[in-house]
PDB file of C-alpha atoms in Angstrom:
ATOM      1  CA  MET S1386     215.401  -7.481 178.620  1.00 69.00           C
ATOM      2  CA  VAL S1387     214.170  -4.646 178.104  1.00 74.00           C
ATOM      3  CA  GLY S1388     212.132  -5.286 175.593  1.00 75.00           C
ATOM      4  CA  VAL S1389     210.454  -7.904 178.313  1.00 75.00           C
ATOM      5  CA  ILE S1390     210.153  -5.429 180.631  1.00 80.00           C
ATOM      6  CA  VAL S1391     207.860  -3.141 178.510  1.00 77.00           C
ATOM      7  CA  PHE S1392     206.122  -6.167 176.723  1.00 75.00           C
ATOM      8  CA  LEU S1393     205.198  -7.145 180.803  1.00 80.00           C
ATOM      9  CA  PHE S1394     204.676  -3.789 181.726  1.00 80.00           C
ATOM     10  CA  LEU S1395     202.198  -3.682 178.340  1.00 82.00           C
ATOM     11  CA  ILE S1396     200.094  -6.394 179.594  1.00 84.00           C
ATOM     12  CA  ILE S1397     199.978  -5.863 182.925  1.00 84.00           C
ATOM     13  CA  LEU S1398     198.180  -1.982 181.977  1.00 79.00           C
ATOM     14  CA  ILE S1399     196.037  -3.713 179.613  1.00 81.00           C
ATOM     15  CA  VAL S1400     194.948  -6.260 182.363  1.00 81.00           C
ATOM     16  CA  VAL S1401     194.520  -3.723 184.697  1.00 80.00           C
ATOM     17  CA  VAL S1402     192.360  -1.221 181.945  1.00 78.00           C
ATOM     18  CA  VAL S1403     190.419  -4.150 181.429  1.00 80.00           C
ATOM     19  CA  ILE S1404     189.578  -4.799 185.083  1.00 84.00           C
ATOM     20  CA  LYS S1405     188.868  -0.894 185.729  1.00 84.00           C
ATOM     21  CA  GLY S1406     186.784  -0.946 182.837  1.00 85.00           C
ATOM     22  CA  ILE S1407     184.307  -3.937 183.902  1.00 88.00           C
ATOM     23  CA  ARG S1408     181.744  -2.918 186.013  1.00 88.00           C
ATOM     24  CA  ILE S1409     179.335  -5.361 187.781  1.00 89.00           C
ATOM     25  CA  VAL S1410     176.124  -4.286 189.042  1.00 90.00           C
ATOM     26  CA  PRO S1411     173.907  -6.450 191.740  1.00 91.00           C
ATOM     27  CA  GLN S1412     170.494  -6.782 191.347  1.00 92.00           C
ATOM     28  CA  GLN S1413     167.795  -4.182 192.077  1.00 91.00           C
ATOM     29  CA  THR S1414     170.963  -1.555 191.968  1.00 93.00           C
ATOM     30  CA  VAL S1415     171.905   1.044 189.384  1.00 94.00           C
ATOM     31  CA  ALA S1416     175.169   3.062 189.022  1.00 94.00           C
ATOM     32  CA  ILE S1417     175.602   6.319 187.447  1.00 93.00           C
ATOM     33  CA  VAL S1418     178.449   7.318 185.240  1.00 93.00           C
ATOM     34  CA  GLU S1419     180.159  10.343 184.019  1.00 92.00           C
ATOM     35  CA  ARG S1420     182.319  10.698 181.314  1.00 90.00           C
ATOM     36  CA  VAL S1421     184.647  13.549 181.436  1.00 87.00           C
ATOM     37  CA  GLY S1422     182.263  15.166 184.624  1.00 85.00           C
ATOM     38  CA  LYS S1423     179.769  15.057 183.210  1.00 90.00           C
ATOM     39  CA  PHE S1424     176.818  12.506 183.022  1.00 90.00           C
ATOM     40  CA  TYR S1425     177.092   9.518 180.502  1.00 91.00           C
ATOM     41  CA  LYS S1426     174.956   6.890 181.321  1.00 91.00           C
ATOM     42  CA  THR S1427     173.004   4.566 184.045  1.00 91.00           C
ATOM     43  CA  LEU S1428     174.304   0.970 184.023  1.00 92.00           C
ATOM     44  CA  HIS S1429     171.891  -1.686 185.042  1.00 91.00           C
ATOM     45  CA  ALA S1430     172.301  -4.972 186.970  1.00 91.00           C
ATOM     46  CA  GLY S1431     174.823  -7.441 185.481  1.00 90.00           C
ATOM     47  CA  ILE S1432     178.124  -6.774 183.617  1.00 90.00           C
ATOM     48  CA  ASN S1433     178.833  -3.400 182.119  1.00 90.00           C
ATOM     49  CA  ILE S1434     181.838  -2.199 180.344  1.00 88.00           C
ATOM     50  CA  ILE S1435     183.027   1.664 180.590  1.00 88.00           C
ATOM     51  CA  ILE S1436     186.498   3.132 179.720  1.00 86.00           C
ATOM     52  CA  PRO S1437     188.880   3.561 182.495  1.00 84.00           C
ATOM     53  CA  ILE S1438     190.050   7.183 183.610  1.00 83.00           C
ATOM     54  CA  ILE S1439     187.442   8.931 181.147  1.00 88.00           C
ATOM     55  CA  ASP S1440     184.026   6.977 182.493  1.00 87.00           C
ATOM     56  CA  ASN S1441     183.606   7.532 186.262  1.00 89.00           C
ATOM     57  CA  VAL S1442     181.120   6.200 188.734  1.00 89.00           C
ATOM     58  CA  ARG S1443     179.771   8.641 190.354  1.00 89.00           C
ATOM     59  CA  SER S1444     177.068   6.717 192.899  1.00 90.00           C
ATOM     60  CA  ARG S1445     175.192   4.075 193.275  1.00 91.00           C
ATOM     61  CA  HIS S1446     171.511   3.495 193.927  1.00 91.00           C
ATOM     62  CA  ASP S1447     169.530   0.883 195.673  1.00 91.00           C
ATOM     63  CA  LEU S1448     165.946   0.548 194.175  1.00 91.00           C
ATOM     64  CA  ARG S1449     164.325  -1.567 196.612  1.00 92.00           C
ATOM     65  CA  ILE S1450     161.960   0.437 199.284  1.00 91.00           C
ATOM     66  CA  GLN S1451     164.061   2.093 201.944  1.00 90.00           C
ATOM     67  CA  GLN S1452     163.341   2.330 205.423  1.00 89.00           C
ATOM     68  CA  GLU S1453     164.506   5.679 206.800  1.00 87.00           C
ATOM     69  CA  LYS S1454     163.840   6.846 210.786  1.00 87.00           C
ATOM     70  CA  VAL S1455     162.883  10.311 211.244  1.00 84.00           C
ATOM     71  CA  PRO S1456     164.496  11.710 214.678  1.00 83.00           C
ATOM     72  CA  SER S1457     161.853  12.569 216.819  1.00 84.00           C
ATOM     73  CA  GLN S1458     160.499  15.995 216.320  1.00 83.00           C
ATOM     74  CA  SER S1459     158.610  18.454 219.180  1.00 85.00           C
ATOM     75  CA  VAL S1460     155.741  19.787 217.567  1.00 87.00           C
ATOM     76  CA  ILE S1461     152.974  22.034 219.762  1.00 86.00           C
ATOM     77  CA  THR S1462     149.197  21.088 218.927  1.00 85.00           C
ATOM     78  CA  LYS S1463     146.453  23.510 218.596  1.00 86.00           C
ATOM     79  CA  ASP S1464     145.838  23.375 222.079  1.00 83.00           C
ATOM     80  CA  ASN S1465     148.908  24.466 222.804  1.00 84.00           C
ATOM     81  CA  VAL S1466     149.893  20.992 223.982  1.00 83.00           C
ATOM     82  CA  ALA S1467     154.034  20.042 223.060  1.00 85.00           C
ATOM     83  CA  ILE S1468     154.161  16.489 221.902  1.00 87.00           C
ATOM     84  CA  GLY S1469     157.147  14.403 220.641  1.00 87.00           C
ATOM     85  CA  VAL S1470     156.541  12.755 217.485  1.00 88.00           C
ATOM     86  CA  GLU S1471     158.944   9.713 216.189  1.00 88.00           C
ATOM     87  CA  LEU S1472     158.181   8.494 212.401  1.00 88.00           C
ATOM     88  CA  ALA S1473     159.581   6.101 209.682  1.00 89.00           C
ATOM     89  CA  THR S1474     159.235   6.582 206.011  1.00 89.00           C
ATOM     90  CA  PHE S1475     159.106   4.493 203.289  1.00 91.00           C
ATOM     91  CA  PHE S1476     160.580   5.375 200.017  1.00 90.00           C
ATOM     92  CA  SER S1477     162.644   4.123 196.300  1.00 91.00           C
ATOM     93  CA  VAL S1478     164.479   5.527 194.204  1.00 91.00           C
ATOM     94  CA  VAL S1479     162.447   5.703 190.764  1.00 91.00           C
ATOM     95  CA  ASP S1480     164.647   7.633 188.812  1.00 91.00           C
ATOM     96  CA  PRO S1481     168.662   7.517 189.448  1.00 91.00           C
ATOM     97  CA  LYS S1482     169.430  10.688 187.501  1.00 91.00           C
ATOM     98  CA  LEU S1483     167.485  12.844 189.235  1.00 90.00           C
ATOM     99  CA  ALA S1484     168.470  11.253 192.743  1.00 90.00           C
ATOM    100  CA  THR S1485     171.692  12.154 191.922  1.00 90.00           C
ATOM    101  CA  TYR S1486     171.801  15.720 190.355  1.00 90.00           C
ATOM    102  CA  GLY S1487     168.474  16.739 192.034  1.00 86.00           C
ATOM    103  CA  ILE S1488     169.120  17.226 195.575  1.00 87.00           C
ATOM    104  CA  ALA S1489     172.637  16.390 197.439  1.00 87.00           C
ATOM    105  CA  ASN S1490     171.009  14.268 200.097  1.00 88.00           C
ATOM    106  CA  TYR S1491     167.374  12.851 199.501  1.00 87.00           C
ATOM    107  CA  VAL S1492     167.495  11.320 202.597  1.00 88.00           C
ATOM    108  CA  GLN S1493     168.353  14.475 204.813  1.00 88.00           C
ATOM    109  CA  GLY S1494     165.598  16.591 202.502  1.00 88.00           C
ATOM    110  CA  ILE S1495     162.956  13.717 203.187  1.00 87.00           C
ATOM    111  CA  HIS S1496     164.168  14.522 206.995  1.00 87.00           C
ATOM    112  CA  ASN S1497     163.891  18.085 206.803  1.00 87.00           C
ATOM    113  CA  ILE S1498     160.498  18.070 204.241  1.00 86.00           C
ATOM    114  CA  VAL S1499     158.647  15.370 207.237  1.00 85.00           C
ATOM    115  CA  ALA S1500     159.541  17.414 210.581  1.00 86.00           C
ATOM    116  CA  SER S1501     157.778  20.868 208.335  1.00 86.00           C
ATOM    117  CA  ALA S1502     155.237  19.004 207.400  1.00 86.00           C
ATOM    118  CA  LEU S1503     154.571  17.352 210.980  1.00 86.00           C
ATOM    119  CA  ARG S1504     154.268  21.042 212.425  1.00 86.00           C
ATOM    120  CA  SER S1505     152.389  22.041 209.653  1.00 85.00           C
ATOM    121  CA  THR S1506     149.959  19.415 210.333  1.00 85.00           C
ATOM    122  CA  ILE S1507     149.922  18.852 214.182  1.00 86.00           C
ATOM    123  CA  GLY S1508     149.488  22.781 214.536  1.00 84.00           C
ATOM    124  CA  LYS S1509     146.044  22.316 212.901  1.00 86.00           C
ATOM    125  CA  MET S1510     144.529  19.885 215.339  1.00 85.00           C
ATOM    126  CA  GLU S1511     143.898  19.157 218.943  1.00 85.00           C
ATOM    127  CA  LEU S1512     145.497  16.220 221.117  1.00 83.00           C
ATOM    128  CA  ASP S1513     142.203  14.730 221.069  1.00 80.00           C
ATOM    129  CA  GLU S1514     142.001  14.584 217.365  1.00 83.00           C
ATOM    130  CA  ILE S1515     145.611  13.759 216.627  1.00 83.00           C
ATOM    131  CA  LEU S1516     145.251  10.438 218.887  1.00 82.00           C
ATOM    132  CA  SER S1517     142.233   9.625 217.083  1.00 80.00           C
ATOM    133  CA  ASN S1518     143.348  11.033 213.455  1.00 82.00           C
ATOM    134  CA  ARG S1519     146.385   9.030 212.990  1.00 83.00           C
ATOM    135  CA  ASP S1520     145.495   7.907 209.163  1.00 84.00           C
ATOM    136  CA  ARG S1521     144.978  11.421 208.565  1.00 84.00           C
ATOM    137  CA  ILE S1522     148.042  12.599 209.758  1.00 85.00           C
ATOM    138  CA  GLN S1523     149.851   9.980 207.844  1.00 85.00           C
ATOM    139  CA  ALA S1524     148.019  10.883 204.731  1.00 86.00           C
ATOM    140  CA  GLU S1525     148.678  14.152 204.781  1.00 84.00           C
ATOM    141  CA  LEU S1526     152.811  13.748 205.687  1.00 85.00           C
ATOM    142  CA  ARG S1527     152.627  11.566 202.330  1.00 84.00           C
ATOM    143  CA  GLN S1528     151.258  14.603 200.136  1.00 84.00           C
ATOM    144  CA  ALA S1529     153.575  16.638 201.699  1.00 83.00           C
ATOM    145  CA  LEU S1530     156.506  14.831 200.945  1.00 83.00           C
ATOM    146  CA  ASP S1531     155.262  13.677 197.362  1.00 81.00           C
ATOM    147  CA  ASN S1532     154.765  17.078 196.206  1.00 81.00           C
ATOM    148  CA  ALA S1533     158.142  18.146 197.673  1.00 80.00           C
ATOM    149  CA  SER S1534     160.227  14.699 196.112  1.00 80.00           C
ATOM    150  CA  GLU S1535     158.692  14.599 192.864  1.00 79.00           C
ATOM    151  CA  ASN S1536     162.055  16.393 191.385  1.00 84.00           C
ATOM    152  CA  TRP S1537     164.146  14.492 193.777  1.00 88.00           C
ATOM    153  CA  GLY S1538     163.653  10.870 191.754  1.00 88.00           C
ATOM    154  CA  VAL S1539     162.488   9.509 194.545  1.00 90.00           C
ATOM    155  CA  ARG S1540     158.780   8.026 195.291  1.00 88.00           C
ATOM    156  CA  ILE S1541     157.252   8.115 199.538  1.00 86.00           C
ATOM    157  CA  ASP S1542     155.515   4.948 199.946  1.00 86.00           C
ATOM    158  CA  ARG S1543     154.330   5.492 203.304  1.00 86.00           C
ATOM    159  CA  VAL S1544     154.597   7.726 206.338  1.00 86.00           C
ATOM    160  CA  GLU S1545     154.098   5.525 209.671  1.00 87.00           C
ATOM    161  CA  ILE S1546     153.705   7.525 213.386  1.00 86.00           C
ATOM    162  CA  LEU S1547     155.853   4.897 215.148  1.00 85.00           C
ATOM    163  CA  GLN S1548     155.186   7.013 218.758  1.00 84.00           C
ATOM    164  CA  LEU S1549     153.561  10.087 220.522  1.00 83.00           C
ATOM    165  CA  GLU S1550     155.747  11.042 223.935  1.00 84.00           C
ATOM    166  CA  ILE S1551     152.858  13.445 225.795  1.00 83.00           C
ATOM    167  CA  PRO S1552     153.599  15.303 228.738  1.00 80.00           C
ATOM    168  CA  ILE S1553     153.157  13.042 232.544  1.00 84.00           C
ATOM    169  CA  ASP S1554     150.283  15.564 233.511  1.00 80.00           C
ATOM    170  CA  ILE S1555     148.128  15.363 230.589  1.00 76.00           C
ATOM    171  CA  GLN S1556     148.517  11.244 230.465  1.00 75.00           C
ATOM    172  CA  THR S1557     147.418  11.597 234.114  1.00 81.00           C
ATOM    173  CA  SER S1558     144.211  14.235 233.137  1.00 78.00           C
ATOM    174  CA  MET S1559     143.660  11.746 229.924  1.00 74.00           C
ATOM    175  CA  GLU S1560     143.729   8.656 232.234  1.00 76.00           C
ATOM    176  CA  LYS S1561     141.598  10.631 234.572  1.00 80.00           C
ATOM    177  CA  GLN S1562     139.134  11.196 232.129  1.00 78.00           C
ATOM    178  CA  MET S1563     139.534   8.135 229.982  1.00 78.00           C
ATOM    179  CA  ARG S1564     138.044   6.287 233.564  1.00 82.00           C
ATOM    180  CA  ALA S1565     135.171   8.532 233.983  1.00 84.00           C
ATOM    181  CA  GLU S1566     134.063   8.465 230.480  1.00 84.00           C
ATOM    182  CA  ARG S1567     134.336   4.111 231.240  1.00 83.00           C
ATOM    183  CA  GLU S1568     132.168   4.540 234.717  1.00 85.00           C
ATOM    184  CA  LYS S1569     129.463   6.837 232.347  1.00 87.00           C
ATOM    185  CA  ARG S1570     129.536   4.045 230.241  1.00 86.00           C
ATOM    186  CA  ALA S1571     129.234   1.344 232.094  1.00 86.00           C
ATOM    187  CA  ASN S1572     126.138   3.136 234.312  1.00 87.00           C
ATOM    188  CA  ILE S1573     124.266   3.660 230.444  1.00 90.00           C
ATOM    189  CA  LEU S1574     124.831   0.171 229.820  1.00 88.00           C
ATOM    190  CA  GLN S1575     123.342  -0.651 233.408  1.00 88.00           C
ATOM    191  CA  ALA S1576     120.581   1.607 232.589  1.00 89.00           C
ATOM    192  CA  GLU S1577     120.265   0.382 229.270  1.00 89.00           C
ATOM    193  CA  GLY S1578     120.234  -3.057 230.836  1.00 88.00           C
ATOM    194  CA  GLU S1579     117.310  -2.439 233.530  1.00 88.00           C
ATOM    195  CA  LYS S1580     115.418  -0.537 231.080  1.00 89.00           C
ATOM    196  CA  GLN S1581     115.465  -3.805 228.659  1.00 89.00           C
ATOM    197  CA  ALA S1582     114.828  -6.057 231.559  1.00 88.00           C
ATOM    198  CA  THR S1583     111.800  -4.029 232.806  1.00 89.00           C
ATOM    199  CA  VAL S1584     110.418  -3.734 229.203  1.00 89.00           C
ATOM    200  CA  LEU S1585     110.893  -7.483 228.531  1.00 89.00           C
ATOM    201  CA  ARG S1586     108.970  -8.203 231.682  1.00 88.00           C
ATOM    202  CA  ALA S1587     105.966  -6.100 231.013  1.00 89.00           C
ATOM    203  CA  GLU S1588     106.123  -7.347 227.501  1.00 88.00           C
ATOM    204  CA  ALA S1589     106.200 -11.373 229.167  1.00 88.00           C
ATOM    205  CA  GLN S1590     103.365 -10.017 231.150  1.00 89.00           C
ATOM    206  CA  GLN S1591     101.527  -8.801 228.878  1.00 88.00           C
ATOM    207  CA  SER S1592     101.765 -11.968 226.611  1.00 88.00           C
ATOM    208  CA  ALA S1593     100.300 -13.752 229.841  1.00 87.00           C
ATOM    209  CA  VAL S1594      97.504 -12.017 230.293  1.00 88.00           C
ATOM    210  CA  ILE S1595      96.696 -11.960 226.626  1.00 90.00           C
ATOM    211  CA  LEU S1596      97.262 -16.117 226.391  1.00 88.00           C
ATOM    212  CA  ALA S1597      95.040 -16.527 229.670  1.00 87.00           C
ATOM    213  CA  ALA S1598      92.422 -13.984 228.118  1.00 88.00           C
ATOM    214  CA  GLU S1599      92.983 -16.405 224.836  1.00 88.00           C
ATOM    215  CA  ALA S1600      92.676 -19.646 226.925  1.00 87.00           C
ATOM    216  CA  GLU S1601      89.458 -18.774 228.723  1.00 88.00           C
ATOM    217  CA  LYS S1602      87.848 -17.398 225.192  1.00 88.00           C
ATOM    218  CA  ARG S1603      88.636 -20.895 223.750  1.00 88.00           C
ATOM    219  CA  ARG S1604      87.662 -23.162 226.660  1.00 87.00           C
ATOM    220  CA  GLN S1605      84.187 -20.455 226.911  1.00 88.00           C
ATOM    221  CA  ILE S1606      83.857 -21.468 223.100  1.00 89.00           C
ATOM    222  CA  LEU S1607      84.674 -25.423 223.619  1.00 87.00           C
ATOM    223  CA  ASP S1608      81.995 -25.434 226.628  1.00 87.00           C
ATOM    224  CA  ALA S1609      79.212 -23.482 224.320  1.00 87.00           C
ATOM    225  CA  GLU S1610      80.312 -26.394 221.523  1.00 87.00           C
ATOM    226  CA  ALA S1611      79.984 -28.911 224.004  1.00 86.00           C
ATOM    227  CA  LYS S1612      76.556 -27.545 225.446  1.00 88.00           C
ATOM    228  CA  GLN S1613      75.349 -26.761 221.990  1.00 87.00           C
ATOM    229  CA  LYS S1614      76.192 -30.414 221.201  1.00 87.00           C
ATOM    230  CA  SER S1615      74.859 -31.873 223.738  1.00 84.00           C
ATOM    231  CA  GLN S1616      71.691 -30.053 223.333  1.00 86.00           C
ATOM    232  CA  GLU S1617      71.266 -31.659 219.764  1.00 84.00           C
ATOM    233  CA  LEU S1618      71.920 -34.780 220.936  1.00 84.00           C
ATOM    234  CA  GLU S1619      69.200 -34.742 223.381  1.00 85.00           C
ATOM    235  CA  ALA S1620      66.815 -33.271 220.682  1.00 84.00           C
ATOM    236  CA  LEU S1621      67.717 -36.417 218.232  1.00 85.00           C
ATOM    237  CA  GLY S1622      66.921 -38.474 220.963  1.00 82.00           C
ATOM    238  CA  ARG S1623      63.634 -36.878 221.695  1.00 84.00           C
ATOM    239  CA  ALA S1624      62.876 -36.986 218.050  1.00 82.00           C
ATOM    240  CA  GLU S1625      64.113 -39.970 217.756  1.00 84.00           C
ATOM    241  CA  ALA S1626      61.814 -41.220 220.629  1.00 82.00           C
ATOM    242  CA  ILE S1627      58.916 -39.803 219.451  1.00 84.00           C
ATOM    243  CA  LYS S1628      59.731 -41.754 216.483  1.00 83.00           C
ATOM    244  CA  LEU S1629      59.460 -44.654 218.296  1.00 82.00           C
ATOM    245  CA  VAL S1630      56.454 -44.208 220.261  1.00 77.00           C
ATOM    246  CA  ALA S1631      54.862 -42.939 216.731  1.00 79.00           C
ATOM    247  CA  ASN S1632      55.981 -46.390 215.079  1.00 81.00           C
ATOM    248  CA  ALA S1633      54.351 -48.177 217.762  1.00 79.00           C
ATOM    249  CA  GLU S1634      51.301 -46.874 217.628  1.00 73.00           C
ATOM    250  CA  ARG S1635      51.438 -47.245 214.227  1.00 77.00           C
ATOM    251  CA  SER S1636      51.842 -50.868 214.377  1.00 79.00           C
ATOM    252  CA  ARG S1637      48.933 -51.229 217.044  1.00 71.00           C
ATOM    253  CA  ILE S1638      46.610 -49.796 214.959  1.00 70.00           C
ATOM    254  CA  GLU S1639      48.154 -51.793 211.832  1.00 74.00           C
ATOM    255  CA  ALA S1640      47.761 -54.750 214.461  1.00 71.00           C
ATOM    256  CA  LEU S1641      43.963 -53.441 215.162  1.00 65.00           C
ATOM    257  CA  ASN S1642      43.089 -53.185 211.924  1.00 69.00           C
ATOM    258  CA  GLU S1643      44.320 -56.313 210.741  1.00 72.00           C
ATOM    259  CA  ALA S1644      42.389 -58.420 213.479  1.00 64.00           C
ATOM    260  CA  GLY S1645      38.994 -56.607 212.821  1.00 61.00           C
ATOM    261  CA  LEU S1646      38.528 -54.342 215.135  1.00 54.00           C
ATOM    262  CA  ASN S1647      37.177 -51.553 213.441  1.00 57.00           C
ATOM    263  CA  SER S1648      36.348 -47.867 215.724  1.00 59.00           C
ATOM    264  CA  GLU S1649      32.655 -49.071 215.994  1.00 58.00           C
ATOM    265  CA  ILE S1650      33.952 -51.848 217.775  1.00 58.00           C
ATOM    266  CA  LEU S1651      36.519 -50.006 219.856  1.00 55.00           C
ATOM    267  CA  THR S1652      33.420 -48.118 221.271  1.00 60.00           C
ATOM    268  CA  TYR S1653      31.559 -50.659 222.059  1.00 56.00           C
ATOM    269  CA  LYS S1654      34.413 -52.170 224.219  1.00 57.00           C
ATOM    270  CA  SER S1655      34.951 -49.077 225.499  1.00 58.00           C
ATOM    271  CA  PHE S1656      31.085 -48.770 226.505  1.00 57.00           C
ATOM    272  CA  GLU S1657      31.582 -52.034 228.036  1.00 59.00           C
ATOM    273  CA  ALA S1658      34.784 -51.135 230.301  1.00 56.00           C
ATOM    274  CA  LEU S1659      32.810 -48.037 231.285  1.00 56.00           C
ATOM    275  CA  SER S1660      29.931 -49.889 232.883  1.00 60.00           C
ATOM    276  CA  GLU S1661      32.269 -52.330 234.686  1.00 58.00           C
ATOM    277  CA  MET S1662      33.818 -49.421 236.249  1.00 55.00           C
ATOM    278  CA  ALA S1663      30.389 -48.121 237.146  1.00 56.00           C
ATOM    279  CA  ASN S1664      29.481 -51.592 238.580  1.00 58.00           C
ATOM    280  CA  GLY S1665      32.802 -50.749 240.957  1.00 53.00           C
ATOM    281  CA  ALA S1666      32.756 -49.068 244.125  1.00 51.00           C
ATOM    282  CA  ALA S1667      34.304 -46.048 242.724  1.00 48.00           C
ATOM    283  CA  SER S1668      32.687 -42.745 242.959  1.00 50.00           C
ATOM    284  CA  THR S1669      33.676 -40.699 240.442  1.00 51.00           C
ATOM    285  CA  ILE S1670      34.877 -41.980 237.090  1.00 50.00           C
ATOM    286  CA  PHE S1671      37.239 -39.871 234.444  1.00 47.00           C
ATOM    287  CA  ILE S1672      36.164 -40.264 231.242  1.00 52.00           C
ATOM    288  CA  PRO S1673      38.094 -39.792 228.011  1.00 52.00           C
ATOM    289  CA  THR S1674      36.356 -36.680 225.589  1.00 52.00           C
ATOM    290  CA  ASP S1675      36.613 -38.774 222.398  1.00 53.00           C
ATOM    291  CA  VAL S1676      34.632 -41.910 224.718  1.00 50.00           C
ATOM    292  CA  VAL S1677      32.231 -38.943 225.509  1.00 52.00           C
ATOM    293  CA  SER S1678      31.633 -37.745 222.274  1.00 54.00           C
ATOM    294  CA  THR S1679      30.708 -41.128 221.540  1.00 52.00           C
ATOM    295  CA  LEU S1680      28.649 -41.886 224.240  1.00 49.00           C
ATOM    296  CA  GLY S1681      26.944 -38.854 224.226  1.00 52.00           C
ATOM    297  CA  SER S1682      25.480 -39.702 220.380  1.00 48.00           C
ATOM    298  CA  VAL S1683      23.774 -43.019 221.939  1.00 46.00           C
ATOM    299  CA  GLY S1684      22.736 -42.009 225.366  1.00 48.00           C
ATOM    300  CA  ALA S1685      25.201 -44.240 226.717  1.00 47.00           C
ATOM    301  CA  ILE S1686      26.170 -42.074 229.266  1.00 46.00           C
ATOM    302  CA  ALA S1687      22.824 -41.664 231.092  1.00 48.00           C
ATOM    303  CA  LYS S1688      22.752 -45.482 231.000  1.00 49.00           C
ATOM    304  CA  VAL S1689      25.599 -45.811 233.196  1.00 44.00           C
ATOM    305  CA  PHE S1690      24.961 -43.087 235.335  1.00 45.00           C
ATOM    306  CA  LYS S1691      21.384 -45.250 235.743  1.00 49.00           C
ATOM    307  CA  LEU S1692      23.079 -48.404 236.555  1.00 45.00           C
ATOM    308  CA  ASP S1693      25.074 -46.349 239.007  1.00 46.00           C
ATOM    309  CA  LYS S1694      22.253 -45.297 240.871  1.00 45.00           C
ATOM    310  CA  ASN S1695      19.710 -48.525 240.949  1.00 48.00           C
ATOM    311  CA  SER S1696      23.081 -50.564 242.247  1.00 45.00           C
ATOM    312  CA  ASP S1697      23.288 -47.701 245.141  1.00 48.00           C
ATOM    313  CA  GLN S1698      19.531 -48.593 246.204  1.00 48.00           C
TER     314      GLN S1698
END
């Protein structure tokens, strides 16, 4: 009976030892194991075997990015304005051994480094500069934390300013200043708009005058071209008329020549016509110069006037 009890005890002891020796580590988690009080190894995700009593799990670390909100810090700016700053840090453990043995509490260490770096950074800047340069403040804080946490096995991924608490009187003054600035910008924009409108109106008037001048110039050119065209057509008409008269005269002369009427016969016929006119009642006779020269050569003019005198008697 005693042997059975001892056997069961041994079995239970073995089972307990086996259970104690198996360690299941979740994903993105590591465990630091010490053997007889000294760092032995790091357990990673999955099933791990340790020796109970001899090996001891000192701590576990989450390898995911962690967010830690830093308590609000009261800092004074370069222009002596006390403001409250609320921050959040994003960090991750990159070396579990250093995170365990490099610092007792790296979260508290991050808080202290943030508070110190924040006072150093804000103290060199004025309030307006702080409000417009949050990225610069966050970059400087991250750099300070990276330098301090390098031996902690922790990497600072990001530092965010969540809130800036400004005194009420400063807020009132800033609101008045912003209102005045908005009014100033509105007046400037209105003046710029009026200036631009005036310039555009002047340019429009100038364009209208230029277009009117160009239209008048074009009209004068068209009138001159029309007048020139009219004169050319009139000259062509006169030339055509002269040409037609010359052709008619040539045709008449050709017809006379074809009828056998030479210059002597025509001179004689002219003489007869003059004689008949002299027998008339007219006292004045107009004789063409070419007929005068012809009649003068034959002495006919004297005969015509002699006949005229005899008829008067």
